[in-house]
PDB file of C-alpha atoms in Angstrom:
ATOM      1  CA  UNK A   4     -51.080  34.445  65.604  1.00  0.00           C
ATOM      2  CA  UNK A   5     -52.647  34.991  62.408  1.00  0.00           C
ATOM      3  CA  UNK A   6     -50.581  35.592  58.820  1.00  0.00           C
ATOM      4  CA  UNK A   7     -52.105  38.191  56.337  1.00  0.00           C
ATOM      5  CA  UNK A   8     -51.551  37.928  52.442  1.00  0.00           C
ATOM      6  CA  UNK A   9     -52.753  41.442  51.516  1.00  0.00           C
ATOM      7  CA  UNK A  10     -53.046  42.439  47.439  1.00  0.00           C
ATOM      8  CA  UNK A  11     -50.119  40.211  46.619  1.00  0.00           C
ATOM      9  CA  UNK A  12     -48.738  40.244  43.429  1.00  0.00           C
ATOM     10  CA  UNK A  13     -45.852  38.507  41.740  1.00  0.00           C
ATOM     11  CA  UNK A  14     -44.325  38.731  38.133  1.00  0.00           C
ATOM     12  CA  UNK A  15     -41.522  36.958  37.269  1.00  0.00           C
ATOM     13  CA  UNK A  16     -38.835  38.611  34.675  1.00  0.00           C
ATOM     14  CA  UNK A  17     -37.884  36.363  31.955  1.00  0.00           C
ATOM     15  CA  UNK A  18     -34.297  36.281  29.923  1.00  0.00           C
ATOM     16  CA  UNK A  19     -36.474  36.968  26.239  1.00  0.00           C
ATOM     17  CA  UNK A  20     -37.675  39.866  27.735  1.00  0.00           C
ATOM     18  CA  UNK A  21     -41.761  38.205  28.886  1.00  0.00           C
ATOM     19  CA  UNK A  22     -43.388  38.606  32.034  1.00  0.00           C
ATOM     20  CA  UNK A  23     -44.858  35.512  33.979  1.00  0.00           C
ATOM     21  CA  UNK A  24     -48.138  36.923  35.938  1.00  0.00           C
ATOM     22  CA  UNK A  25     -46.987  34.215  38.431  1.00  0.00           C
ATOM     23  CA  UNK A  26     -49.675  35.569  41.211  1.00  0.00           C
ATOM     24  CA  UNK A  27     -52.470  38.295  40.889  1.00  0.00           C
ATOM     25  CA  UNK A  28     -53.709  40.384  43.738  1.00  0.00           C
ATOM     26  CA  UNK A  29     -54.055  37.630  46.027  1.00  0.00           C
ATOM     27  CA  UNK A  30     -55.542  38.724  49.825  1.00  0.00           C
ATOM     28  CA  UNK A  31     -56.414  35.638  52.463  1.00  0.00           C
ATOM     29  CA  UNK A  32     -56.284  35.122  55.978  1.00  0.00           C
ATOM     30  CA  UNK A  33     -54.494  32.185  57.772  1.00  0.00           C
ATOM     31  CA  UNK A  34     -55.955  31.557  61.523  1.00  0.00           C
ATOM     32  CA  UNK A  35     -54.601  28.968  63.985  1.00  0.00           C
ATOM     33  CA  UNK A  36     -56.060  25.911  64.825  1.00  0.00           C
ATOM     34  CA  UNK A  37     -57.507  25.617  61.087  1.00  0.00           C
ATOM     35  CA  UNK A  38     -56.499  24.179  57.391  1.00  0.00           C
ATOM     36  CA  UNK A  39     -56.741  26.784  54.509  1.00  0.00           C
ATOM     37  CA  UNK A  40     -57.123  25.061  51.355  1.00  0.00           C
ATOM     38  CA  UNK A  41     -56.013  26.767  47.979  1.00  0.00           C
ATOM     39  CA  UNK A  42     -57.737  24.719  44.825  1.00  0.00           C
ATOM     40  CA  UNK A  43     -57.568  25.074  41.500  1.00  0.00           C
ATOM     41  CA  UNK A  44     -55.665  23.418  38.046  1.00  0.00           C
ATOM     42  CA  UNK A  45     -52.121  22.858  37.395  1.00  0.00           C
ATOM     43  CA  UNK A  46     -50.115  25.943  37.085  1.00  0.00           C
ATOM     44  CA  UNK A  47     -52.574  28.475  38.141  1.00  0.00           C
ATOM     45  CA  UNK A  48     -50.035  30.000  40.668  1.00  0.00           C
ATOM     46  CA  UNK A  49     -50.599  28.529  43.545  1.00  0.00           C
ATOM     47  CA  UNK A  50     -47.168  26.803  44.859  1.00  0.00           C
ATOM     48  CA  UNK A  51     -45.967  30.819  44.026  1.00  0.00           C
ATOM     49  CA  UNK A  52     -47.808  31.788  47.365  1.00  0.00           C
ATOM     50  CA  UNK A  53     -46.100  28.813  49.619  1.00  0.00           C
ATOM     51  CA  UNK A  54     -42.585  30.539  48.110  1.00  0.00           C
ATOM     52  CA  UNK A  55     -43.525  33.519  49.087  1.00  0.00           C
ATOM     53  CA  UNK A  56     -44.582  32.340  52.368  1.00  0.00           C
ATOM     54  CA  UNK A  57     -40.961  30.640  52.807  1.00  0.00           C
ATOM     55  CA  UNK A  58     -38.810  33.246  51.322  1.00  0.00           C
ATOM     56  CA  UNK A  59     -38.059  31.331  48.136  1.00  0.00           C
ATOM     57  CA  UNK A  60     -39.344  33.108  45.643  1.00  0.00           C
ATOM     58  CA  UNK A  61     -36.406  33.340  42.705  1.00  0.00           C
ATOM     59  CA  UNK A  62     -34.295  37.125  43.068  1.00  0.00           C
ATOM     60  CA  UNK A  63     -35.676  38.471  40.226  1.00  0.00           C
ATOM     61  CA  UNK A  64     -39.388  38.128  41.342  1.00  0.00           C
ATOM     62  CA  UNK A  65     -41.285  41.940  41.677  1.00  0.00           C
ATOM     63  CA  UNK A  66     -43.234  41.565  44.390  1.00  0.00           C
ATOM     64  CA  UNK A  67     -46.142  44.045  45.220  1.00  0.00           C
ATOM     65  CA  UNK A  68     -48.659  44.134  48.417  1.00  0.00           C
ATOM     66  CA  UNK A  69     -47.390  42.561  51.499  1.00  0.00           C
ATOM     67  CA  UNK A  70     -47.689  39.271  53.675  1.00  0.00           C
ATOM     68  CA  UNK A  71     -47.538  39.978  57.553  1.00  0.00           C
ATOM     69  CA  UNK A  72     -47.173  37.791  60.375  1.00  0.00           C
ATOM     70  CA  UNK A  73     -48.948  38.368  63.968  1.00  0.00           C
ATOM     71  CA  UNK A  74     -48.467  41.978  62.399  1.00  0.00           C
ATOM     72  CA  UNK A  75     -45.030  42.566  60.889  1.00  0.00           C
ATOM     73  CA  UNK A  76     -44.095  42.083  57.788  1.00  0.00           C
ATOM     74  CA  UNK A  77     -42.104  38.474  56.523  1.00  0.00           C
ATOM     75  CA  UNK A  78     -40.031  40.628  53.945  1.00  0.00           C
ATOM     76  CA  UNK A  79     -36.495  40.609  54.823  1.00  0.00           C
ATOM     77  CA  UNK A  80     -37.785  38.121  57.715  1.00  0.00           C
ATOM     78  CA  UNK A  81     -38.103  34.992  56.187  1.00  0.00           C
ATOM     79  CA  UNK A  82     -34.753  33.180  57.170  1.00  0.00           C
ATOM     80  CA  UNK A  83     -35.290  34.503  61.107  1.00  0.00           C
ATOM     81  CA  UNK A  84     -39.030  33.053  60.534  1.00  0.00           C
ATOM     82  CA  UNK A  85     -38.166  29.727  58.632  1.00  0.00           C
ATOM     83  CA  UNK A  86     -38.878  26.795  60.783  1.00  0.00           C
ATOM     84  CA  UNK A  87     -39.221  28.185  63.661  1.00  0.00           C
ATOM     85  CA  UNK A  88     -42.486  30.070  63.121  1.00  0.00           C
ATOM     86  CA  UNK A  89     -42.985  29.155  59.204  1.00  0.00           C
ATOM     87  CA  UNK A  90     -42.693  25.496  58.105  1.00  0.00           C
ATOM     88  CA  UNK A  91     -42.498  23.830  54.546  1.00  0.00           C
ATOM     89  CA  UNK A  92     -43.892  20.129  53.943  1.00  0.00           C
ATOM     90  CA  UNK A  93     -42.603  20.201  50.487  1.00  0.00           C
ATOM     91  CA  UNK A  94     -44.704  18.188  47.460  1.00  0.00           C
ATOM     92  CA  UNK A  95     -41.303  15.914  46.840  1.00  0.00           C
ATOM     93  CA  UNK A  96     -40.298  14.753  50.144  1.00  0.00           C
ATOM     94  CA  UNK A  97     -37.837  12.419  49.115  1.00  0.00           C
ATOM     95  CA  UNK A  98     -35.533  14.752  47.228  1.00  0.00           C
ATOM     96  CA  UNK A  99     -35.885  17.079  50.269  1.00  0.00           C
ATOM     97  CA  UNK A 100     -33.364  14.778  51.914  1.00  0.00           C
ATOM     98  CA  UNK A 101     -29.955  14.701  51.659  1.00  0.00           C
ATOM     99  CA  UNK A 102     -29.549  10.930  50.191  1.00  0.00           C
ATOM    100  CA  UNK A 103     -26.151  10.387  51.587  1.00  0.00           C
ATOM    101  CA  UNK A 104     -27.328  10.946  55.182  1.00  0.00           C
ATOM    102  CA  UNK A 105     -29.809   8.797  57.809  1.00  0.00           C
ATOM    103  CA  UNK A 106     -32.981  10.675  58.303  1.00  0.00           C
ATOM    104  CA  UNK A 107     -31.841  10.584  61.798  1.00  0.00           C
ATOM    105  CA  UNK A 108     -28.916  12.505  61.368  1.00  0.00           C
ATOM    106  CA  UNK A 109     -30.342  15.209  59.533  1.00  0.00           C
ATOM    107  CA  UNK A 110     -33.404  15.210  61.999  1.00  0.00           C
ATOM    108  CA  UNK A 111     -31.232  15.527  64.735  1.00  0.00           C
ATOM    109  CA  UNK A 112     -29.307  18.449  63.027  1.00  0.00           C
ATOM    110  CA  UNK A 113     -32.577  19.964  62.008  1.00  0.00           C
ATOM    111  CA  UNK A 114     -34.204  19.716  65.599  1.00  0.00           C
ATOM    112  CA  UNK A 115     -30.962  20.914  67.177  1.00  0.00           C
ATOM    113  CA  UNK A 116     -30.581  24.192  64.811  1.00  0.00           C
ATOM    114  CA  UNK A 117     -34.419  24.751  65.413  1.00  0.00           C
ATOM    115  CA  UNK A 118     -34.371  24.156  69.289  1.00  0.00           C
ATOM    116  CA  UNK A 119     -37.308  22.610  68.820  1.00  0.00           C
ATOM    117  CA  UNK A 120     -38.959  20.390  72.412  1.00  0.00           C
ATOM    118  CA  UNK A 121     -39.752  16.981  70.525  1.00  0.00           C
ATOM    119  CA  UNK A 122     -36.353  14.398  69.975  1.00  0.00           C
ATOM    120  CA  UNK A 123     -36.336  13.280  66.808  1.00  0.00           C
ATOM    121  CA  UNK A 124     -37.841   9.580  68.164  1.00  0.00           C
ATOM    122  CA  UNK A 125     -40.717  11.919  69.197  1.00  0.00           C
ATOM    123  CA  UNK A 126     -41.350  13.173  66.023  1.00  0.00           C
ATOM    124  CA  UNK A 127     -41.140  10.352  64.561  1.00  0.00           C
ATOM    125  CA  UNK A 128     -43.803   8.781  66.603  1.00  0.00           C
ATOM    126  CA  UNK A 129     -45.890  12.051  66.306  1.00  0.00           C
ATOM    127  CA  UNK A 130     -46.271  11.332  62.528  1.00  0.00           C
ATOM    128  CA  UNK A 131     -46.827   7.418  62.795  1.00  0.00           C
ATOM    129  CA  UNK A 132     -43.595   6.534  62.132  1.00  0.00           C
ATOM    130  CA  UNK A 133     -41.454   4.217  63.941  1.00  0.00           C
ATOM    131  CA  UNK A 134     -38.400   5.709  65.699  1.00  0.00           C
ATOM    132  CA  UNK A 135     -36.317   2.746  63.515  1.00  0.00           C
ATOM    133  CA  UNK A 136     -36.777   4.831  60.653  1.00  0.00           C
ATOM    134  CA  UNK A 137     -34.318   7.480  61.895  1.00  0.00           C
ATOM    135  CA  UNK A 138     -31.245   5.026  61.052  1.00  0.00           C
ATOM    136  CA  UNK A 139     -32.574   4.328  57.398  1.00  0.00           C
ATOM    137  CA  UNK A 140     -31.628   6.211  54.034  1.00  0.00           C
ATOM    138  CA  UNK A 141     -33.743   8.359  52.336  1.00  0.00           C
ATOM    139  CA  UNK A 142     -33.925   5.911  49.145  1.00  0.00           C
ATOM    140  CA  UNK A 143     -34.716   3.313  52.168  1.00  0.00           C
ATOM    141  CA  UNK A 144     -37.876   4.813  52.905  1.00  0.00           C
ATOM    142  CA  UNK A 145     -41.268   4.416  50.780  1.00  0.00           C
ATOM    143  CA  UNK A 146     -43.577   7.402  49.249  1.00  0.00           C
ATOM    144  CA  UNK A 147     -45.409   7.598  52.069  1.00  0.00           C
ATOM    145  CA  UNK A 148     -42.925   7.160  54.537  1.00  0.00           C
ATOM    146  CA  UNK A 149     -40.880   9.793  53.283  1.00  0.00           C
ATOM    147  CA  UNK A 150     -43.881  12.345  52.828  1.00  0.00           C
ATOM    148  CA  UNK A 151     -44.888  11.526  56.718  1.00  0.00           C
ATOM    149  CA  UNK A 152     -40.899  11.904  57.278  1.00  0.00           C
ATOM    150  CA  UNK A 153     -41.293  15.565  55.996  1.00  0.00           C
ATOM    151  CA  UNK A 154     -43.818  16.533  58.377  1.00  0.00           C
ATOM    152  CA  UNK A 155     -41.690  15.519  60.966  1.00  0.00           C
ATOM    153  CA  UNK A 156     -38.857  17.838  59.780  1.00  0.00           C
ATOM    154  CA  UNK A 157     -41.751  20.731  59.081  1.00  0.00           C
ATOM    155  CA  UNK A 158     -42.437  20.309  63.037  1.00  0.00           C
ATOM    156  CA  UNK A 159     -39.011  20.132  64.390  1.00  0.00           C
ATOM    157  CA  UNK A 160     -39.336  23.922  65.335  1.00  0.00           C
ATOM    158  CA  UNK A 161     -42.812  23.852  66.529  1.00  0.00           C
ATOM    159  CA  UNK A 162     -43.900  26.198  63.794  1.00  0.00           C
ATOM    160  CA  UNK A 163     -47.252  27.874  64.084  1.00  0.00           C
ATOM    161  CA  UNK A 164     -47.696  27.981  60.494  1.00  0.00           C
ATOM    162  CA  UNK A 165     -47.393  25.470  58.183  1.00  0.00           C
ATOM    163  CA  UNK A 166     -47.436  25.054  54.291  1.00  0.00           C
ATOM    164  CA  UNK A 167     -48.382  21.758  52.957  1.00  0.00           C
ATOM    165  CA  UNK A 168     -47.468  22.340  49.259  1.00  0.00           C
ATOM    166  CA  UNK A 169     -49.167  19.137  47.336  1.00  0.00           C
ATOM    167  CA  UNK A 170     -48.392  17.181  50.091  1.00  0.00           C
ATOM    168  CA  UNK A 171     -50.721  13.856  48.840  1.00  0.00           C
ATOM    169  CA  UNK A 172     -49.649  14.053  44.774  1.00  0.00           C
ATOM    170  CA  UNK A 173     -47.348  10.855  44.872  1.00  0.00           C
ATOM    171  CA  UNK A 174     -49.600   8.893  47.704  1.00  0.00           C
ATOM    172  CA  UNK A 175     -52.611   6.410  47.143  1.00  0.00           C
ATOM    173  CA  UNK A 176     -55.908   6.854  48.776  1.00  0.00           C
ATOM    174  CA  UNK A 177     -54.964   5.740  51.951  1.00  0.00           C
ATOM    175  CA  UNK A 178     -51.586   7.698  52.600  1.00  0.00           C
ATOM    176  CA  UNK A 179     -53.462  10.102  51.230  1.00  0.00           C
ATOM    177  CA  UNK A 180     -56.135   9.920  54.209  1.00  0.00           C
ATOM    178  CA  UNK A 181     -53.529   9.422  56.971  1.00  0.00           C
ATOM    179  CA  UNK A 182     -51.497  12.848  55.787  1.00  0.00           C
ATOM    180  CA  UNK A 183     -54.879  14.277  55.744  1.00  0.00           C
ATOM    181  CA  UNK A 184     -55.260  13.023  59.114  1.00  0.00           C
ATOM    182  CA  UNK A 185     -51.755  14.166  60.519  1.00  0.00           C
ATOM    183  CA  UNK A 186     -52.718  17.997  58.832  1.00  0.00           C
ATOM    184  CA  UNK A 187     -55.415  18.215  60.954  1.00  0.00           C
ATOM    185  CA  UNK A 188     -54.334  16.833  64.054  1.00  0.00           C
ATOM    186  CA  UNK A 189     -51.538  19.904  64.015  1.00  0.00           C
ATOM    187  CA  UNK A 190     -54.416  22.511  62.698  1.00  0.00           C
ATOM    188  CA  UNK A 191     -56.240  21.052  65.935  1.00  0.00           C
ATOM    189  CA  UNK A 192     -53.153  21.422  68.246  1.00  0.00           C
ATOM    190  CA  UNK A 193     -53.242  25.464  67.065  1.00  0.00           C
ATOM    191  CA  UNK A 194     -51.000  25.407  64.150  1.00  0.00           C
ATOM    192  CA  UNK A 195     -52.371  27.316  60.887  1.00  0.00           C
ATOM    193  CA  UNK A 196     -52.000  25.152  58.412  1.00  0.00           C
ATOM    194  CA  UNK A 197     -52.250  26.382  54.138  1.00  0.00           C
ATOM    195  CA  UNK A 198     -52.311  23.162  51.914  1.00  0.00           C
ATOM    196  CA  UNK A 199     -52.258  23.964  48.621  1.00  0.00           C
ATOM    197  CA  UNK A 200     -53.963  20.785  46.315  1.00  0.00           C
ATOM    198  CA  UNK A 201     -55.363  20.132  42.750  1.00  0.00           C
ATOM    199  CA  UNK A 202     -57.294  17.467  43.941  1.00  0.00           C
ATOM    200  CA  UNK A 203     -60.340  18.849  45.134  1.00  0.00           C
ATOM    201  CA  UNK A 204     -62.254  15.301  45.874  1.00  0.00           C
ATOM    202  CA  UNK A 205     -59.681  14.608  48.535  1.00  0.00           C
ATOM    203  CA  UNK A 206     -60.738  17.813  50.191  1.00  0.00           C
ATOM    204  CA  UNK A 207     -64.288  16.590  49.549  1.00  0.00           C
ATOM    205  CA  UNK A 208     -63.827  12.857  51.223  1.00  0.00           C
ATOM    206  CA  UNK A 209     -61.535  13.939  54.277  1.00  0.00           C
ATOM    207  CA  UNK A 210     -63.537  16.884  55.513  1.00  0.00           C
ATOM    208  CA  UNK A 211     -59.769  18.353  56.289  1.00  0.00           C
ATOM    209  CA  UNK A 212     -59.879  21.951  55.344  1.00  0.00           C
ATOM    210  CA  UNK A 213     -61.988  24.684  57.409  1.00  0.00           C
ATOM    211  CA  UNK A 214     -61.908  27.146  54.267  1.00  0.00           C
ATOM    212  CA  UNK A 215     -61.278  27.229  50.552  1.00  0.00           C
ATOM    213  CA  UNK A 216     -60.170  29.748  48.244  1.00  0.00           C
ATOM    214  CA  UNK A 217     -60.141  28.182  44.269  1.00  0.00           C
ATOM    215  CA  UNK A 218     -57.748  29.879  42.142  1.00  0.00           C
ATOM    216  CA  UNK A 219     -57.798  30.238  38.515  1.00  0.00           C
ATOM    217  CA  UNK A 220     -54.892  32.220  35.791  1.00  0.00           C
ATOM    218  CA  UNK A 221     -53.174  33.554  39.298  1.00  0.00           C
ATOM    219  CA  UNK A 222     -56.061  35.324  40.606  1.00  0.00           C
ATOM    220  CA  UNK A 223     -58.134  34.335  43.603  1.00  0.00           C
ATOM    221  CA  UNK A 224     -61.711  33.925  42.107  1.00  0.00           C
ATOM    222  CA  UNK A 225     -63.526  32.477  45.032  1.00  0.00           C
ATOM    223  CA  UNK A 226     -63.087  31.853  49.341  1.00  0.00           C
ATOM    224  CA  UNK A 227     -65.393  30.916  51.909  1.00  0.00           C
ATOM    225  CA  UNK A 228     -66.275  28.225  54.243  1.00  0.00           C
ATOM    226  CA  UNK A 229     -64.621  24.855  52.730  1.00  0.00           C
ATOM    227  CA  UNK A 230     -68.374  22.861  53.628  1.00  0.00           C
ATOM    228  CA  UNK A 231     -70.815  25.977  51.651  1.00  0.00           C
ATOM    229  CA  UNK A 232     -67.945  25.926  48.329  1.00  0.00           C
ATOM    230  CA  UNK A 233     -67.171  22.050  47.672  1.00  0.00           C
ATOM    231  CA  UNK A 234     -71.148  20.938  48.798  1.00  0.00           C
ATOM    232  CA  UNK A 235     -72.188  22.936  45.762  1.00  0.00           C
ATOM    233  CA  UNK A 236     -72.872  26.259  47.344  1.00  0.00           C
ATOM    234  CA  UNK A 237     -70.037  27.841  45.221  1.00  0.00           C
ATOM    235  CA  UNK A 238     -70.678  31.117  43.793  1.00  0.00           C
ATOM    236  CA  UNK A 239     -68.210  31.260  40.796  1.00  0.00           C
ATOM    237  CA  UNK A 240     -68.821  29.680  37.394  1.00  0.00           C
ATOM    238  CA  UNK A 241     -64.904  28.591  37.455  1.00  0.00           C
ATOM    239  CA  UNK A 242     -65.424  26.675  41.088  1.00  0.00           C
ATOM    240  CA  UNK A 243     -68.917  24.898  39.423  1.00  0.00           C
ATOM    241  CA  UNK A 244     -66.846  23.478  36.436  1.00  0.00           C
ATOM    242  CA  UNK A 245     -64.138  22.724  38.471  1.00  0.00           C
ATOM    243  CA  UNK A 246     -66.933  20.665  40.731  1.00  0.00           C
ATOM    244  CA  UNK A 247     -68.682  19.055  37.969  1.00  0.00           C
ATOM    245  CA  UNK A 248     -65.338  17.988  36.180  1.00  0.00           C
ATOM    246  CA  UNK A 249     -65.176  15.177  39.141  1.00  0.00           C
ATOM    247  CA  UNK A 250     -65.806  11.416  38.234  1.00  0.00           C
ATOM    248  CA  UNK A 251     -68.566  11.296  41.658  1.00  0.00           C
ATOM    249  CA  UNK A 252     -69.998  14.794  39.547  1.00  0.00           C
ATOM    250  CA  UNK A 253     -70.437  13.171  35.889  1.00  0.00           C
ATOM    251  CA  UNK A 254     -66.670  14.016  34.912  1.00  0.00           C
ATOM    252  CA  UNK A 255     -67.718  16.865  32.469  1.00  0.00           C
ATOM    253  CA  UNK A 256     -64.879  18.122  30.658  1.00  0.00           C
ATOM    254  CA  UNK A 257     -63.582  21.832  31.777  1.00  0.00           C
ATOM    255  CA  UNK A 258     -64.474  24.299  29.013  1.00  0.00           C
ATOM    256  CA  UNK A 259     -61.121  25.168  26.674  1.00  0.00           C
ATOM    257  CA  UNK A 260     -57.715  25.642  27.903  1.00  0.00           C
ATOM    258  CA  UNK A 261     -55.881  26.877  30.943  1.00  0.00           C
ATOM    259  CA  UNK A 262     -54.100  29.960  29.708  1.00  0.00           C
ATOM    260  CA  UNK A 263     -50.139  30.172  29.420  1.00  0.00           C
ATOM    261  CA  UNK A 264     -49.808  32.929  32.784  1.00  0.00           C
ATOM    262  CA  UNK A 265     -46.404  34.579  30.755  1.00  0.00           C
ATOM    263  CA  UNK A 266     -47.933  37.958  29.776  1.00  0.00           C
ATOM    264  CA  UNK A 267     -51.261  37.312  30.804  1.00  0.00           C
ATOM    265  CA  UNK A 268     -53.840  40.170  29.982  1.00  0.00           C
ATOM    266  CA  UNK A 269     -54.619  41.911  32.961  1.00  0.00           C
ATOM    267  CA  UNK A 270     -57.939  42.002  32.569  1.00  0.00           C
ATOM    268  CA  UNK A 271     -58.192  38.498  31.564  1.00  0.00           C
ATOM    269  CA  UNK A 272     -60.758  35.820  33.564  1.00  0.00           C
ATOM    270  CA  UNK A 273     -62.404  33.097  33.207  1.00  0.00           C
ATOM    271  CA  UNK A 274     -65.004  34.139  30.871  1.00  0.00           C
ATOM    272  CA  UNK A 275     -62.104  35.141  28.580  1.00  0.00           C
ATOM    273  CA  UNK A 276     -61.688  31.406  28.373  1.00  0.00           C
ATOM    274  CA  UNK A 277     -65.150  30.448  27.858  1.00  0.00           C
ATOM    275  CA  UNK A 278     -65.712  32.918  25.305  1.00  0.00           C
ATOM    276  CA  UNK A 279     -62.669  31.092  23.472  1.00  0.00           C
ATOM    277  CA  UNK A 280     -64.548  27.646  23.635  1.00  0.00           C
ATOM    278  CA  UNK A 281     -67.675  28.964  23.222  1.00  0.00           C
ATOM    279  CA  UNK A 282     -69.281  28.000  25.669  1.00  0.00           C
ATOM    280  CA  UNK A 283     -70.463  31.390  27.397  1.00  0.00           C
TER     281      UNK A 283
END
């Protein structure tokens, strides 16, 4: 099984007549049995890819180059592929559940619509959580219970893919590590797995992801090996800044200004920026 993002390209229509250049001729490879991460600042485009990935990209999105899976195209598949084959572990876990309902009820519902082989106590247990936690309410359960409750719902189907989409953003360090640690432990059990993160030292400290691509203004600007890019073999000055704007690296400010992505320049990079701040 492997999923294909070829040339993909997004623009999103807006009501006063601008163009958000959402996501730029972005190409990458998903594999099974290893974590993709996708890096880069806030707003840079990159939760745009998991939408596409799951089919929830808003209707007026244009949508250019293609994303296949084991060879066909998603497009037009996503609902047949959702959960089943594709799986979401959303960056807000706790207003991914209904609040009025147990966990265990929508579990249930979920694992029954998926015909997935674990019961929901399974799952439960598969993710570290006690099998107790199916009769609680969402509001019941803490940050990290809820995100680890998530992953359980993302592997009711037995997906081969999933997207982790921020998955750590509302945890502390050591949630943080034991998500980390759950990620991996489904890469490693032959699911691909994309998780999409801003916090590049938490890639650095776990050791979770395989490969890396760093994104910057929608584009992909940088991929390889995860070990070669965030040990300071990176290529790009973009990934270098990025690198050396950690507190472990001497916290140097980035250079200027992420730019606003509605109408973007087509030809516009990184050096664009640093040309701005002077500091080419």
């Amino acid at each position: 099984m492997t999923i294909i993002i070829d040339d993909l390209t997004i623009r999103l229509p807006l009501l006063n007549g601008g163009v958000v250049h959402a996501v730029t001729r972005v190409s990458l490879t998903l594999e099974r049995g290893r974590i993709h991460a996708v890096v880069g600042e806030s707003g840079c485009g990159k939760s745009m890819i998991a939408q596409a990935l799951t089919g929830m990209l808003p209707r007026s999105a244009k949508v250019t180059g293609n994303i296949t899976y084991d060879g066909q195209s998603i497009f037009g598949r996503e609902r047949e592929l959702a959960g089943r084959n594709i799986a979401l572990i959303p960056q807000s876990a706790a207003t991914f559940l209904t609040p009025v309902r147990t966990v265990g009820s929508q579990l249930t519902e979920t694992v029954t619509v998926l015909g997935g082989p674990l019961t929901p106590s399974e799952l439960m247990s598969h993710v570290d959580l006690s099998p107790t936690a199916l009769s609680l309410y969402p509001h019941e359960l803490s940050g990290g219970m809820a995100q680890r409750a998530a992953v359980a719902f993302a592997l009711a189907g037995n997906p081969q893919v999933i997207i982790a989409d921020e998955p750590t953003a509302s945890l502390d360090p050591d949630l943080t590590v034991g998500l980390l640690r759950l990620l991996r432990g489904t890469a490693d059990a032959g699911a691909a797995v994309i998780l999409i993160t801003h916090d590049i030292a938490e890639l650095i400290d776990s050791g979770a992801a395989d490969t890396v691509s760093v994104m910057y203004a929608s584009r992909m600007v940088e991929s390889g090996q995860a070990r070669d890019i965030l040990a300071g073999g990176a290529k790009e000055r973009y990934t270098r800044d990025l690198l050396a704007a950690l507190p472990r690296n001497g916290l140097h400010m980035m250079p200027g200004v992420p730019p606003v992505l509605t109408d973007l320049p087509e030809t516009y990079n990184y050096a664009a920026r640093l040309s701005a701040a002077g500091a080419l």
